[in-house]
mmCIF file of C-alpha atoms and ligand atoms in Angstrom:
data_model
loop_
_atom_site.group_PDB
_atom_site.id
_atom_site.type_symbol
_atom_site.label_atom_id
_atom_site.label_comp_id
_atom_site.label_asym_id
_atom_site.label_seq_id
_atom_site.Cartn_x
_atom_site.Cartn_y
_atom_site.Cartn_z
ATOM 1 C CA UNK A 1 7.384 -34.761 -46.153
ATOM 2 C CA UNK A 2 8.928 -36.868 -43.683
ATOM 3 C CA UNK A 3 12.070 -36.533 -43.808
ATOM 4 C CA UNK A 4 11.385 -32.774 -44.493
ATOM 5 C CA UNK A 5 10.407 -32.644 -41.173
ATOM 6 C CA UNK A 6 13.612 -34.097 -39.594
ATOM 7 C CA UNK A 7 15.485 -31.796 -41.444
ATOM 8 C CA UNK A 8 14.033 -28.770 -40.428
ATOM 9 C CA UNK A 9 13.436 -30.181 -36.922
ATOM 10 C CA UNK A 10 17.931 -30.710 -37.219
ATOM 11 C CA UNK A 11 18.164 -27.486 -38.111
ATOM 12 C CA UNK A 12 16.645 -26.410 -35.374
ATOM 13 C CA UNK A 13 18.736 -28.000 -33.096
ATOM 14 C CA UNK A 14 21.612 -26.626 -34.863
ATOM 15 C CA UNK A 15 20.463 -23.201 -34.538
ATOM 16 C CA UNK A 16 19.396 -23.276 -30.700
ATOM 17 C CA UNK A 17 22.297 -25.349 -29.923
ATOM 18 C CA UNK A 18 24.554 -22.337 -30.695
ATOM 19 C CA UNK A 19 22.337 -20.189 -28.787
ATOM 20 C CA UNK A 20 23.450 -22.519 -25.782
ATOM 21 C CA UNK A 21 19.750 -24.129 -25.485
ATOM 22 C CA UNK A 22 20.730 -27.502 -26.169
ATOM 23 C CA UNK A 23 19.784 -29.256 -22.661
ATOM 24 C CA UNK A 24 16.895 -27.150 -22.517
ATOM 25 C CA UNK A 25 15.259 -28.256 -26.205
ATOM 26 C CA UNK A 26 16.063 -31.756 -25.198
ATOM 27 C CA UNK A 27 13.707 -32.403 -22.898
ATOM 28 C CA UNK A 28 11.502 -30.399 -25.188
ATOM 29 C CA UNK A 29 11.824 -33.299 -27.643
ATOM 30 C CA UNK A 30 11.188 -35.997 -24.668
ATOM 31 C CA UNK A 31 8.018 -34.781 -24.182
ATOM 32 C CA UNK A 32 8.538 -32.492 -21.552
ATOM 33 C CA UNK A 33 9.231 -29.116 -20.631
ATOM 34 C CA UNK A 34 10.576 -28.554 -17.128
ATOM 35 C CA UNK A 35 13.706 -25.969 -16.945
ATOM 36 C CA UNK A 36 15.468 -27.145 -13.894
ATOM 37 C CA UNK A 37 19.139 -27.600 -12.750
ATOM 38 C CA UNK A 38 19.312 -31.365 -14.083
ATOM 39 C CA UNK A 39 17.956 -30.629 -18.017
ATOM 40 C CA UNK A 40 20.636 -27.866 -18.247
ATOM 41 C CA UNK A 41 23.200 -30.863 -17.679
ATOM 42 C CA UNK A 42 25.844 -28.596 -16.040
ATOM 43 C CA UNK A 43 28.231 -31.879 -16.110
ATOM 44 C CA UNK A 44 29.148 -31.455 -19.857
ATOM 45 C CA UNK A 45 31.401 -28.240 -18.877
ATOM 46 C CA UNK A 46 34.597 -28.744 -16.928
ATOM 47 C CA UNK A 47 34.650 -25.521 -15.761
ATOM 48 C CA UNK A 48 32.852 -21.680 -15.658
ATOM 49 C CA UNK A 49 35.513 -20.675 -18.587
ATOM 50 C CA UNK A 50 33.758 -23.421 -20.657
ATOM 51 C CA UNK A 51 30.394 -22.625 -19.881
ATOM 52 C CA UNK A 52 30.591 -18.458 -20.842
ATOM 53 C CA UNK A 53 32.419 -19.426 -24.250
ATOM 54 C CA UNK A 54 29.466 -21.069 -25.607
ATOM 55 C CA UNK A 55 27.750 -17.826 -24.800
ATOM 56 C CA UNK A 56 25.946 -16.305 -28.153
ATOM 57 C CA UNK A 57 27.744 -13.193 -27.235
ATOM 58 C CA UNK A 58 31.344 -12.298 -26.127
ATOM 59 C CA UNK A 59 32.254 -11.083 -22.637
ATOM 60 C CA UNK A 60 34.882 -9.270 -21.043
ATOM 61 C CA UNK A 61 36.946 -10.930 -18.612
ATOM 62 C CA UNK A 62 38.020 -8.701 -15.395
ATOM 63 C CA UNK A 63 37.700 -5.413 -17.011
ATOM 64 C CA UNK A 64 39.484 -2.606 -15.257
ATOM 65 C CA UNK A 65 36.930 -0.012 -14.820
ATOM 66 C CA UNK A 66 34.322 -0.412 -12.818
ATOM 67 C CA UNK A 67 31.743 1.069 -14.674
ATOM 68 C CA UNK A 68 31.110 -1.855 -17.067
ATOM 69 C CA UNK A 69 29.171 -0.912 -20.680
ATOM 70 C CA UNK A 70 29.516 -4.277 -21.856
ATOM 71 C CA UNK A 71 28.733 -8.138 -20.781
ATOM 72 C CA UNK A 72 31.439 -8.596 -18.520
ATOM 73 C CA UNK A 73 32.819 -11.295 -15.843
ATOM 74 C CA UNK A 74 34.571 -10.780 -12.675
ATOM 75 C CA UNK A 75 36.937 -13.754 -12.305
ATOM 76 C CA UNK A 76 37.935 -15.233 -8.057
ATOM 77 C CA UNK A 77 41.198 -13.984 -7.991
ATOM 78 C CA UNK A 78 42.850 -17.397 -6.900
ATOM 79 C CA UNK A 79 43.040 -17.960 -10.727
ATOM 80 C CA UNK A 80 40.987 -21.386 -9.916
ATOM 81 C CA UNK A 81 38.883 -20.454 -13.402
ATOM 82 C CA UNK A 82 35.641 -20.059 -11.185
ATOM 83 C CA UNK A 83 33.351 -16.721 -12.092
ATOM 84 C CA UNK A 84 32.509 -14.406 -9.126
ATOM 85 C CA UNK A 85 30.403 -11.904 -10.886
ATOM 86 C CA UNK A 86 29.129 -11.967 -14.184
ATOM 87 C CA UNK A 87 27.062 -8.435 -15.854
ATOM 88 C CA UNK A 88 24.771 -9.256 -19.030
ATOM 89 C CA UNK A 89 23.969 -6.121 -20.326
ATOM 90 C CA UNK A 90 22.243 -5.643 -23.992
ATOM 91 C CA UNK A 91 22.027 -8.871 -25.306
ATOM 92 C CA UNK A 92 19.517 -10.529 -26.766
ATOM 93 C CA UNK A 93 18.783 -13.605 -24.050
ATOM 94 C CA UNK A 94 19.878 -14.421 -20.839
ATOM 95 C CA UNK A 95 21.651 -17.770 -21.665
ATOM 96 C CA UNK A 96 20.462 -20.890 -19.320
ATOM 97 C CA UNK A 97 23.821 -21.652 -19.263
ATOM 98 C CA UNK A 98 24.521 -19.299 -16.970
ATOM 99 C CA UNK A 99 22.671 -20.502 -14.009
ATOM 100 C CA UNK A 100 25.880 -23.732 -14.004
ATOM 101 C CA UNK A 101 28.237 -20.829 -12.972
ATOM 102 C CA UNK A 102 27.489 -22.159 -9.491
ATOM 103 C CA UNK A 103 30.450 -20.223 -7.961
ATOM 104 C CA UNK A 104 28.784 -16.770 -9.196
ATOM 105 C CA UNK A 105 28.092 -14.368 -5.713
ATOM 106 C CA UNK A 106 26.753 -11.773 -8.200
ATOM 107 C CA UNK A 107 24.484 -11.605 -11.245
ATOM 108 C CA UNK A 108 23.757 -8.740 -12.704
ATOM 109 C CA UNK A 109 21.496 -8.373 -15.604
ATOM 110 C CA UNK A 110 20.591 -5.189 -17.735
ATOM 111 C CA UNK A 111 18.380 -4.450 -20.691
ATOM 112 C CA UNK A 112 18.292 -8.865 -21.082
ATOM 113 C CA UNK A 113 15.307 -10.634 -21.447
ATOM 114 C CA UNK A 114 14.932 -14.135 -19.815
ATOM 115 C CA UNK A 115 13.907 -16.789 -22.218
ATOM 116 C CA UNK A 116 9.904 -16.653 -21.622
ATOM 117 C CA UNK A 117 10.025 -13.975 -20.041
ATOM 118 C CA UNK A 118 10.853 -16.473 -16.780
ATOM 119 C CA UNK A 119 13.407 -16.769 -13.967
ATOM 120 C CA UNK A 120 13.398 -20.038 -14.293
ATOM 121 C CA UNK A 121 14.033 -22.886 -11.476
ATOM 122 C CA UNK A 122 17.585 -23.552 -12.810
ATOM 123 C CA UNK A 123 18.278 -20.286 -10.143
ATOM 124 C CA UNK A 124 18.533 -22.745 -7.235
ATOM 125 C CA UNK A 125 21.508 -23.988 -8.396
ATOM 126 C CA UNK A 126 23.544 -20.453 -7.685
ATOM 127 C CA UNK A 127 24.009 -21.287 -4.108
ATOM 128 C CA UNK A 128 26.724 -18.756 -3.039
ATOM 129 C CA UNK A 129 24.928 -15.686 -4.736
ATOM 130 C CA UNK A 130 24.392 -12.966 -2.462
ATOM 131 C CA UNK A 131 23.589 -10.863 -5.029
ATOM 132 C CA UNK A 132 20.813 -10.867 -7.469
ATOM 133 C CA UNK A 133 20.036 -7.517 -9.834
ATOM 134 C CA UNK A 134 17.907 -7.276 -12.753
ATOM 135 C CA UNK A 135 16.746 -3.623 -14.428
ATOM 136 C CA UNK A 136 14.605 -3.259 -17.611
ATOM 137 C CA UNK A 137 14.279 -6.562 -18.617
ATOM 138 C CA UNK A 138 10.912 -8.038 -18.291
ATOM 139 C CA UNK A 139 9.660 -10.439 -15.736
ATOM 140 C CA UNK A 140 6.289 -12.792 -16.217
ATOM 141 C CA UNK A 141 7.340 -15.434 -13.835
ATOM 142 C CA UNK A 142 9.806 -15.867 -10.635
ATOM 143 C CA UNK A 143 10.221 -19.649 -10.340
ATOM 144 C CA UNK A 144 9.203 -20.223 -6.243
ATOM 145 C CA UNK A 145 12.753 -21.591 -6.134
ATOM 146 C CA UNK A 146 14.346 -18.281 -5.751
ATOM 147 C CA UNK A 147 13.567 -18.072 -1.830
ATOM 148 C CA UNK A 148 15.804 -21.265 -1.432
ATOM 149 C CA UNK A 149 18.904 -19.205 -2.333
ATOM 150 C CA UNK A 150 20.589 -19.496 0.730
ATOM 151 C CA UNK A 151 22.874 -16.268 1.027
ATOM 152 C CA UNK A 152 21.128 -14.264 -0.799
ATOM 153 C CA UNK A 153 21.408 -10.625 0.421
ATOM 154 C CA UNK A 154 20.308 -8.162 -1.922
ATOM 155 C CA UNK A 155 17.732 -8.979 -4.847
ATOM 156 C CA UNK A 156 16.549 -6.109 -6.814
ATOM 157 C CA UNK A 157 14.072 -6.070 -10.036
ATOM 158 C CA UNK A 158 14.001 -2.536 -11.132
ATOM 159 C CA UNK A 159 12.091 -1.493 -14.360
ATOM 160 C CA UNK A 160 10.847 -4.827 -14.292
ATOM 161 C CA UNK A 161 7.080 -4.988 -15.482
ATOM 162 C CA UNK A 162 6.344 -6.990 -12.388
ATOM 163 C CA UNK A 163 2.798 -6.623 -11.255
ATOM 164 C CA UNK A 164 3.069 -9.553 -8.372
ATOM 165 C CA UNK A 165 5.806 -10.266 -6.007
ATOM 166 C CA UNK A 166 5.779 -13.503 -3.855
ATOM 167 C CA UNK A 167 6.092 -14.189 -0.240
ATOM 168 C CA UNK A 168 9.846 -13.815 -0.156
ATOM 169 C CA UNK A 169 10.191 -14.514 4.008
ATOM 170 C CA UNK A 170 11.855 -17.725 3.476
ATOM 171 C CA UNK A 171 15.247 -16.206 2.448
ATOM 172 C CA UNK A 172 16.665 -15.276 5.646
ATOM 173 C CA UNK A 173 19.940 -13.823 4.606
ATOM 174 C CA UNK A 174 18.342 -10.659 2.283
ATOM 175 C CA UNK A 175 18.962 -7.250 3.720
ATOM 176 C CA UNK A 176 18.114 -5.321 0.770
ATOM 177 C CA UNK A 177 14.543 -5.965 -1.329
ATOM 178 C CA UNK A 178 14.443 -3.263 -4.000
ATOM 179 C CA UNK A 179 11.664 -3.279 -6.554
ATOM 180 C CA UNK A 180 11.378 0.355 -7.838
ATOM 181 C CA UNK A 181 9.757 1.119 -11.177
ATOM 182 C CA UNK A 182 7.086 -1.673 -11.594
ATOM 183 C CA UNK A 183 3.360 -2.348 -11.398
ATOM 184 C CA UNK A 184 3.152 -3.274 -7.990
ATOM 185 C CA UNK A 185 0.311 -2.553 -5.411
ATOM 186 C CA UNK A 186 0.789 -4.486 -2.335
ATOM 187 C CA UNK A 187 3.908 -6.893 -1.107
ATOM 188 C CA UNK A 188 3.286 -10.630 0.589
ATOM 189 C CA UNK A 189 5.665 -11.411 3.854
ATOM 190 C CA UNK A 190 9.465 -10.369 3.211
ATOM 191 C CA UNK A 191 11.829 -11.376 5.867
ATOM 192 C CA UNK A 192 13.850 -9.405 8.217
ATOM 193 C CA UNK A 193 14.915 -6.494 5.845
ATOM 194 C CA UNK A 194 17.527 -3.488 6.300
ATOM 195 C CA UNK A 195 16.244 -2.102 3.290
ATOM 196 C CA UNK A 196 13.300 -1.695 1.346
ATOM 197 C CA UNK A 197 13.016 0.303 -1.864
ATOM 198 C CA UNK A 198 9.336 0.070 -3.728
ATOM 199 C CA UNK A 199 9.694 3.770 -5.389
ATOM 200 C CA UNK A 200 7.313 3.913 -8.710
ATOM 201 C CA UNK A 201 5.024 1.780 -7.985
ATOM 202 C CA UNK A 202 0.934 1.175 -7.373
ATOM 203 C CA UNK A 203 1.118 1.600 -3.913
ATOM 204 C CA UNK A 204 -2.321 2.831 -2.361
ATOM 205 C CA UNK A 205 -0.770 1.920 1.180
ATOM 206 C CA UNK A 206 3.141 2.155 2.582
ATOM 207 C CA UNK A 207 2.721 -2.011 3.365
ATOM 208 C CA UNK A 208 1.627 -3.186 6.728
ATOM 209 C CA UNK A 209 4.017 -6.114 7.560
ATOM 210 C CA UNK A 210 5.758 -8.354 9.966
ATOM 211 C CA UNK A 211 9.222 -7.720 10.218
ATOM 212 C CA UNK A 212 9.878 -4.247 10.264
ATOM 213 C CA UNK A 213 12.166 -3.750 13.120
ATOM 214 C CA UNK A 214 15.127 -3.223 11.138
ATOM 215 C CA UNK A 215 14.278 -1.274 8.562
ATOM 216 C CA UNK A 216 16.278 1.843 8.712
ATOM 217 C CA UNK A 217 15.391 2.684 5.087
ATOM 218 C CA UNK A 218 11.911 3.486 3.277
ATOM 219 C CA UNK A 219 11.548 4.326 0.015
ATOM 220 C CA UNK A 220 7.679 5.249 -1.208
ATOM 221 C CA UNK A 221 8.346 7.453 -3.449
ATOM 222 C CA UNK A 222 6.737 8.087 -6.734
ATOM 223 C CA UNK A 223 3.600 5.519 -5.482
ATOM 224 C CA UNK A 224 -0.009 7.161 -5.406
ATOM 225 C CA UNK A 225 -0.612 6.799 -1.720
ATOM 226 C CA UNK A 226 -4.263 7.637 0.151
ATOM 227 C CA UNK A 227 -2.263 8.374 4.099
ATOM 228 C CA UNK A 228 1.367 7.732 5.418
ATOM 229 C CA UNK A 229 -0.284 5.921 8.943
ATOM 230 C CA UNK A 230 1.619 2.551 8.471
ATOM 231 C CA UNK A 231 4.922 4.652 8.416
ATOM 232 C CA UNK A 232 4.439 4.396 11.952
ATOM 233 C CA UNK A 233 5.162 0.844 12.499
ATOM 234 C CA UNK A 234 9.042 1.063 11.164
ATOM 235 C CA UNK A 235 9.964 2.196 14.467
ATOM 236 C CA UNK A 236 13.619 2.181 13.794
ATOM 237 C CA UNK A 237 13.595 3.892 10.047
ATOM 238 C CA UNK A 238 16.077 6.626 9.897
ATOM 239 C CA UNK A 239 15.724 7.694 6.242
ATOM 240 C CA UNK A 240 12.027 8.265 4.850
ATOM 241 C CA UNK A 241 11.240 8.753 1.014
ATOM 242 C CA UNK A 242 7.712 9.857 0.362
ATOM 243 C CA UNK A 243 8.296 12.119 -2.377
ATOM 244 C CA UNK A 244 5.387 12.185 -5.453
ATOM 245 C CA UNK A 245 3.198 10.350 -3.281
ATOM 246 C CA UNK A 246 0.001 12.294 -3.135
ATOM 247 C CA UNK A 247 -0.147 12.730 0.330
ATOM 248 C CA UNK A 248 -2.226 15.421 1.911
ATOM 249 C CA UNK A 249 -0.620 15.346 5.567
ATOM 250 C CA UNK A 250 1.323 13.311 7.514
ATOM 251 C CA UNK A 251 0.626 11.739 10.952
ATOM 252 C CA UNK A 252 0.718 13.749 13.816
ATOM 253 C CA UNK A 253 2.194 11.301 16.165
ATOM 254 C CA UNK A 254 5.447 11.330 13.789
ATOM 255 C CA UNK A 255 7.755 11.882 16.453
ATOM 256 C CA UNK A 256 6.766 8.333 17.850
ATOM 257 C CA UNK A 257 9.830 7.436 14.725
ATOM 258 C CA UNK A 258 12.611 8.954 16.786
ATOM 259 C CA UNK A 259 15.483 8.007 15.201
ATOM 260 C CA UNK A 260 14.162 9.490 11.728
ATOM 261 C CA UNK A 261 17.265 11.489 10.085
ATOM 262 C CA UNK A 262 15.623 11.748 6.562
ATOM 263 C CA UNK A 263 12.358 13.343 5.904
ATOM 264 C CA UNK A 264 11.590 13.983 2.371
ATOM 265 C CA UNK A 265 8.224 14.826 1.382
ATOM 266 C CA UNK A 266 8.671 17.226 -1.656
ATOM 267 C CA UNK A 267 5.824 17.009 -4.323
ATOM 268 C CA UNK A 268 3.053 16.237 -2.660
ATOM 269 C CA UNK A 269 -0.507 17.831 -1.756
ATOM 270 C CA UNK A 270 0.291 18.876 2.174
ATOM 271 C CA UNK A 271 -1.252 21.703 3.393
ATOM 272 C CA UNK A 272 -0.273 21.252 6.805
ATOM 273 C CA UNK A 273 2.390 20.044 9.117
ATOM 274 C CA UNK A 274 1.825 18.879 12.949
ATOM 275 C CA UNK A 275 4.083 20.367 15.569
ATOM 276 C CA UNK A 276 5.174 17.192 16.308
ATOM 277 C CA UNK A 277 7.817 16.735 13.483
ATOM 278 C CA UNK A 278 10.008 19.465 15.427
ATOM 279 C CA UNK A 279 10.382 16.788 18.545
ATOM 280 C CA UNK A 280 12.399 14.425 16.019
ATOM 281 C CA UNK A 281 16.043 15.132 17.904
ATOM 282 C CA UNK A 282 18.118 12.910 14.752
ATOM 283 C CA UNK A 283 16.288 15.028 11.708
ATOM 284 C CA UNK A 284 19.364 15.611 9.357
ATOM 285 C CA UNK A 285 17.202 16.595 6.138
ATOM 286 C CA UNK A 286 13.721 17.634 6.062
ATOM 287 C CA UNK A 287 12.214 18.618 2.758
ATOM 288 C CA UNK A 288 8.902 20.009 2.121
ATOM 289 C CA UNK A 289 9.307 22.021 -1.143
ATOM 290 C CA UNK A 290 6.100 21.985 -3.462
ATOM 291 C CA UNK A 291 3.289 20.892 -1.681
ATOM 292 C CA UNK A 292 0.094 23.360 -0.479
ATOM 293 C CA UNK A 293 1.300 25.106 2.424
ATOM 294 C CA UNK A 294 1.182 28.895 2.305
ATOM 295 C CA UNK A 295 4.411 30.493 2.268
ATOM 296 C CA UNK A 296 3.568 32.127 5.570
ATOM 297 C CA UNK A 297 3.600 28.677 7.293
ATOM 298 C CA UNK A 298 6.488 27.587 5.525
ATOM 299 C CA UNK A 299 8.696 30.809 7.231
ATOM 300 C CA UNK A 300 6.713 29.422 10.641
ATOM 301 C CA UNK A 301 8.287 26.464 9.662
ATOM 302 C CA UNK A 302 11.945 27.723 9.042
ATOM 303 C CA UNK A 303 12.036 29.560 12.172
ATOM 304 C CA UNK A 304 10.623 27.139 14.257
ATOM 305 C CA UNK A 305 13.067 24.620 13.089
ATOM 306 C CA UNK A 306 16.382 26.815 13.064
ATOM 307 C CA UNK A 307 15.663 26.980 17.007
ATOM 308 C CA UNK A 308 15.121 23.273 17.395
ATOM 309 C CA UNK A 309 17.608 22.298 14.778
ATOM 310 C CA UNK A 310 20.336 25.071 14.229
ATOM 311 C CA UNK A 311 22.019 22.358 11.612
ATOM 312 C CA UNK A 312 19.061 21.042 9.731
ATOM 313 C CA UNK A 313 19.265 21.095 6.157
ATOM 314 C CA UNK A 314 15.983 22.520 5.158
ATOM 315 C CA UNK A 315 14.378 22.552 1.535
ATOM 316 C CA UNK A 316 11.065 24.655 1.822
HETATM 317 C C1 LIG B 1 37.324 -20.881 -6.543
HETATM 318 O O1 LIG B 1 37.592 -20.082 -5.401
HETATM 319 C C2 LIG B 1 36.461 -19.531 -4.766
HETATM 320 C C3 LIG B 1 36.961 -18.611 -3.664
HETATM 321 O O2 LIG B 1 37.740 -19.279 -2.764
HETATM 322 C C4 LIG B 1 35.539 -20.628 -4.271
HETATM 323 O O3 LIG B 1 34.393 -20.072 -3.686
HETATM 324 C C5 LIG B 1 35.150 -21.499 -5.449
HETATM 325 O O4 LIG B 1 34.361 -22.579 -5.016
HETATM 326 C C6 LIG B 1 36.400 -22.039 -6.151
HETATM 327 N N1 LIG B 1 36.010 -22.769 -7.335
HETATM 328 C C7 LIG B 1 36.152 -24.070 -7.458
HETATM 329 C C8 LIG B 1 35.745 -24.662 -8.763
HETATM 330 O O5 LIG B 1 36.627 -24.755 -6.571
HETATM 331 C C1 LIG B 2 12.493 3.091 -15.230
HETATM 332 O O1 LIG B 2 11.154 3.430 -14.970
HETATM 333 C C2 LIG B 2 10.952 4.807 -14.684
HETATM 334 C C3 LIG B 2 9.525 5.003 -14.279
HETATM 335 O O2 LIG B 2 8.660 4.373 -15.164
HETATM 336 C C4 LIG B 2 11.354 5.666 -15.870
HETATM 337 O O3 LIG B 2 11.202 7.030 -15.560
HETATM 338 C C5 LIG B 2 12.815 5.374 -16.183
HETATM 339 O O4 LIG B 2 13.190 6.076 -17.347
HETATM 340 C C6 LIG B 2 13.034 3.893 -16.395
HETATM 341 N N1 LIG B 2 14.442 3.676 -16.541
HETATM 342 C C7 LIG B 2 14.965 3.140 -17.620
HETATM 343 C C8 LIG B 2 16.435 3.143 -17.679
HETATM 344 O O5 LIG B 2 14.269 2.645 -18.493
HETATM 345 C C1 LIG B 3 7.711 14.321 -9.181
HETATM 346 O O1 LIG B 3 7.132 14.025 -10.432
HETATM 347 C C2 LIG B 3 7.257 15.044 -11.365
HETATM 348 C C3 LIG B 3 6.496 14.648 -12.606
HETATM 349 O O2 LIG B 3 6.736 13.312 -12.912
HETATM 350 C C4 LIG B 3 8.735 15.294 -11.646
HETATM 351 O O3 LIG B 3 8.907 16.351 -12.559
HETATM 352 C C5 LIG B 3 9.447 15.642 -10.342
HETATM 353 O O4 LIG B 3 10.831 15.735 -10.560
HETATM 354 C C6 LIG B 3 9.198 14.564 -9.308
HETATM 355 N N1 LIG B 3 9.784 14.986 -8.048
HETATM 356 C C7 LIG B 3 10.632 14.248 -7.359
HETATM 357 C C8 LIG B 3 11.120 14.845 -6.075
HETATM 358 O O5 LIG B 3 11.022 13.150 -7.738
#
């Protein structure tokens, strides 16, 4: 039986070893789990070349198009063998491995679960990543280590599963936070954003918070939302998104948002609009289609704003 064991226990080894879990199932076998920078014992590679050919799947390397359909790395172009962007698209795991590619600025992940469903702390080790993407693979757990990444500038977790996000003000650097298609219903502190992107979510509220200042970009859309009042405290957004958002009006002191060039509101339940929304002087695009005003007020509408805005792209 014994030795039974220790074979089986071997082949285990064997198998996860060539899934590139090694350093992680070793301190399994110590006695303790922790998934951090030091059990991945980055040291064994020489460099990133030797870390993505252990990989249980192949990658390209510097594809010409763009448009990558396949796991694919973008290599610096100083031929130093360091990995500037890697894209993990359709496989079965997200190898640990890949969080020694400390060089990597990007990191791109599609359709990839993470082992356990867990960014893990290993992340902290990717110290020049400024970017950090991850669509339809799902989340349980972001290790708190993520808001020690110290350039990172866009993160995004789209089609994610999340249902919590944490307080995310520590990273300083992030200009983009883009969580669209999860099971979110409220956001803790986020730091001073450009950007913020929380379409299809649980949103009952657009979120009160701090730093607002420079967000010139809101999207709501797609959230089930009781009032748009906190839309008022982005003073400097120019492009608004509350589209599928079960509103019923907006509020009346809109024009208090003067730089607003964007104002979508198509598919919701407003049956009326306040004057004010004509004394917004940068309004590019203003849509309105398919909500609950009468047709009559919608030709009000059009003529009121072909005076005030002869170049207004209009969708009624
Ligand atoms: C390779 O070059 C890039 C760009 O200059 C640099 O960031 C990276 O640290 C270099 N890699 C190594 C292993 O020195
Ligand atoms: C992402 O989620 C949205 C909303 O649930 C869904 O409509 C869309 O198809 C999803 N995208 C993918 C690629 O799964
Ligand atoms: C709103 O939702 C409906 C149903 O899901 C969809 O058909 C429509 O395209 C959505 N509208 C917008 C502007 O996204």
């Amino acid at each position: 039986m014994y030795c039974n064991n220790i074979a089986s226990v071997f082949f285990i080894i064997v198998w996860l070893c060539s899934l590139g879990e090694c350093a992680v199932l070793r301190t399994y076998i110590n006695g303790e789990y922790k998934n951090s920078v030091s059990d991945l014992n980055c040291n064994q590679y020489n460099n990133d070349y030797d870390i993505i050919r252990q990989f249980p799947f192949p990658l390209l390397i510097n594809p010409v198009e763009y448009a990558f359909h396949k796991s694919a790395v973008v290599m610096y172009k100083n031929n130093n063998a360091s990995i500037q962007e890697i894209y993990i698209m359709d496989e079965e795991i997200v190898p640990s491995s890949i969080f020694c590619l400390s060089n990597l600025e990007e990191l791109t992940i599609i359709s990839t679960p993470f082992q356990n469903g867990i960014i893990p702390d290993a992340i902290e080790n990717l110290k020049q990543l400024q970017q950090l993407m991850i669509y339809e693979s799902p989340i349980k757990k972001i290790t708190e280590k993520l808001v020690t990444l110290p350039k990172l500038l866009t993160l995004l977790l789209s089609n994610c599963s999340l249902t919590h996000i944490q307080d995310l003000s520590k990273l300083k650097t992030l200009e983009m936070l883009e969580l669209s298609n999860n099971y979110l219903t409220h956001i803790n502190e986020v730091p001073d954003l450009g950007l913020l992107k929380l379409d299809g979510n649980l949103f009952k509220e657009i979120p009160v918070i701090k730093n607002t200042d420079n967000i010139w970009f809101l999207d709501m859309n797609k959230n089930p939302l009781i009032n748009a009042l906190p839309i008022l405290s982005y003073k400097n957004v120019r492009y608004i998104f509350l589209e599928n958002a079960t509103l019923t009006s907006i509020p009346p002191t809109i024009d208090k948002l003067q730089k607003i060039e964007y104002l979508l509101l198509t598919d919701n339940k407003i049956s009326y609009l306040p004057t004010n929304v004509l004394n917004l002087p940068n309004l590019k695009e203003f849509s309105i289609r398919n909500n609950l005003l009468s047709s009559g007020d919608m030709k009000l509408i059009e003529t009121a704003f072909k005076k005030s805005h002869p170049d207004l792209y209009i969708c009624v």
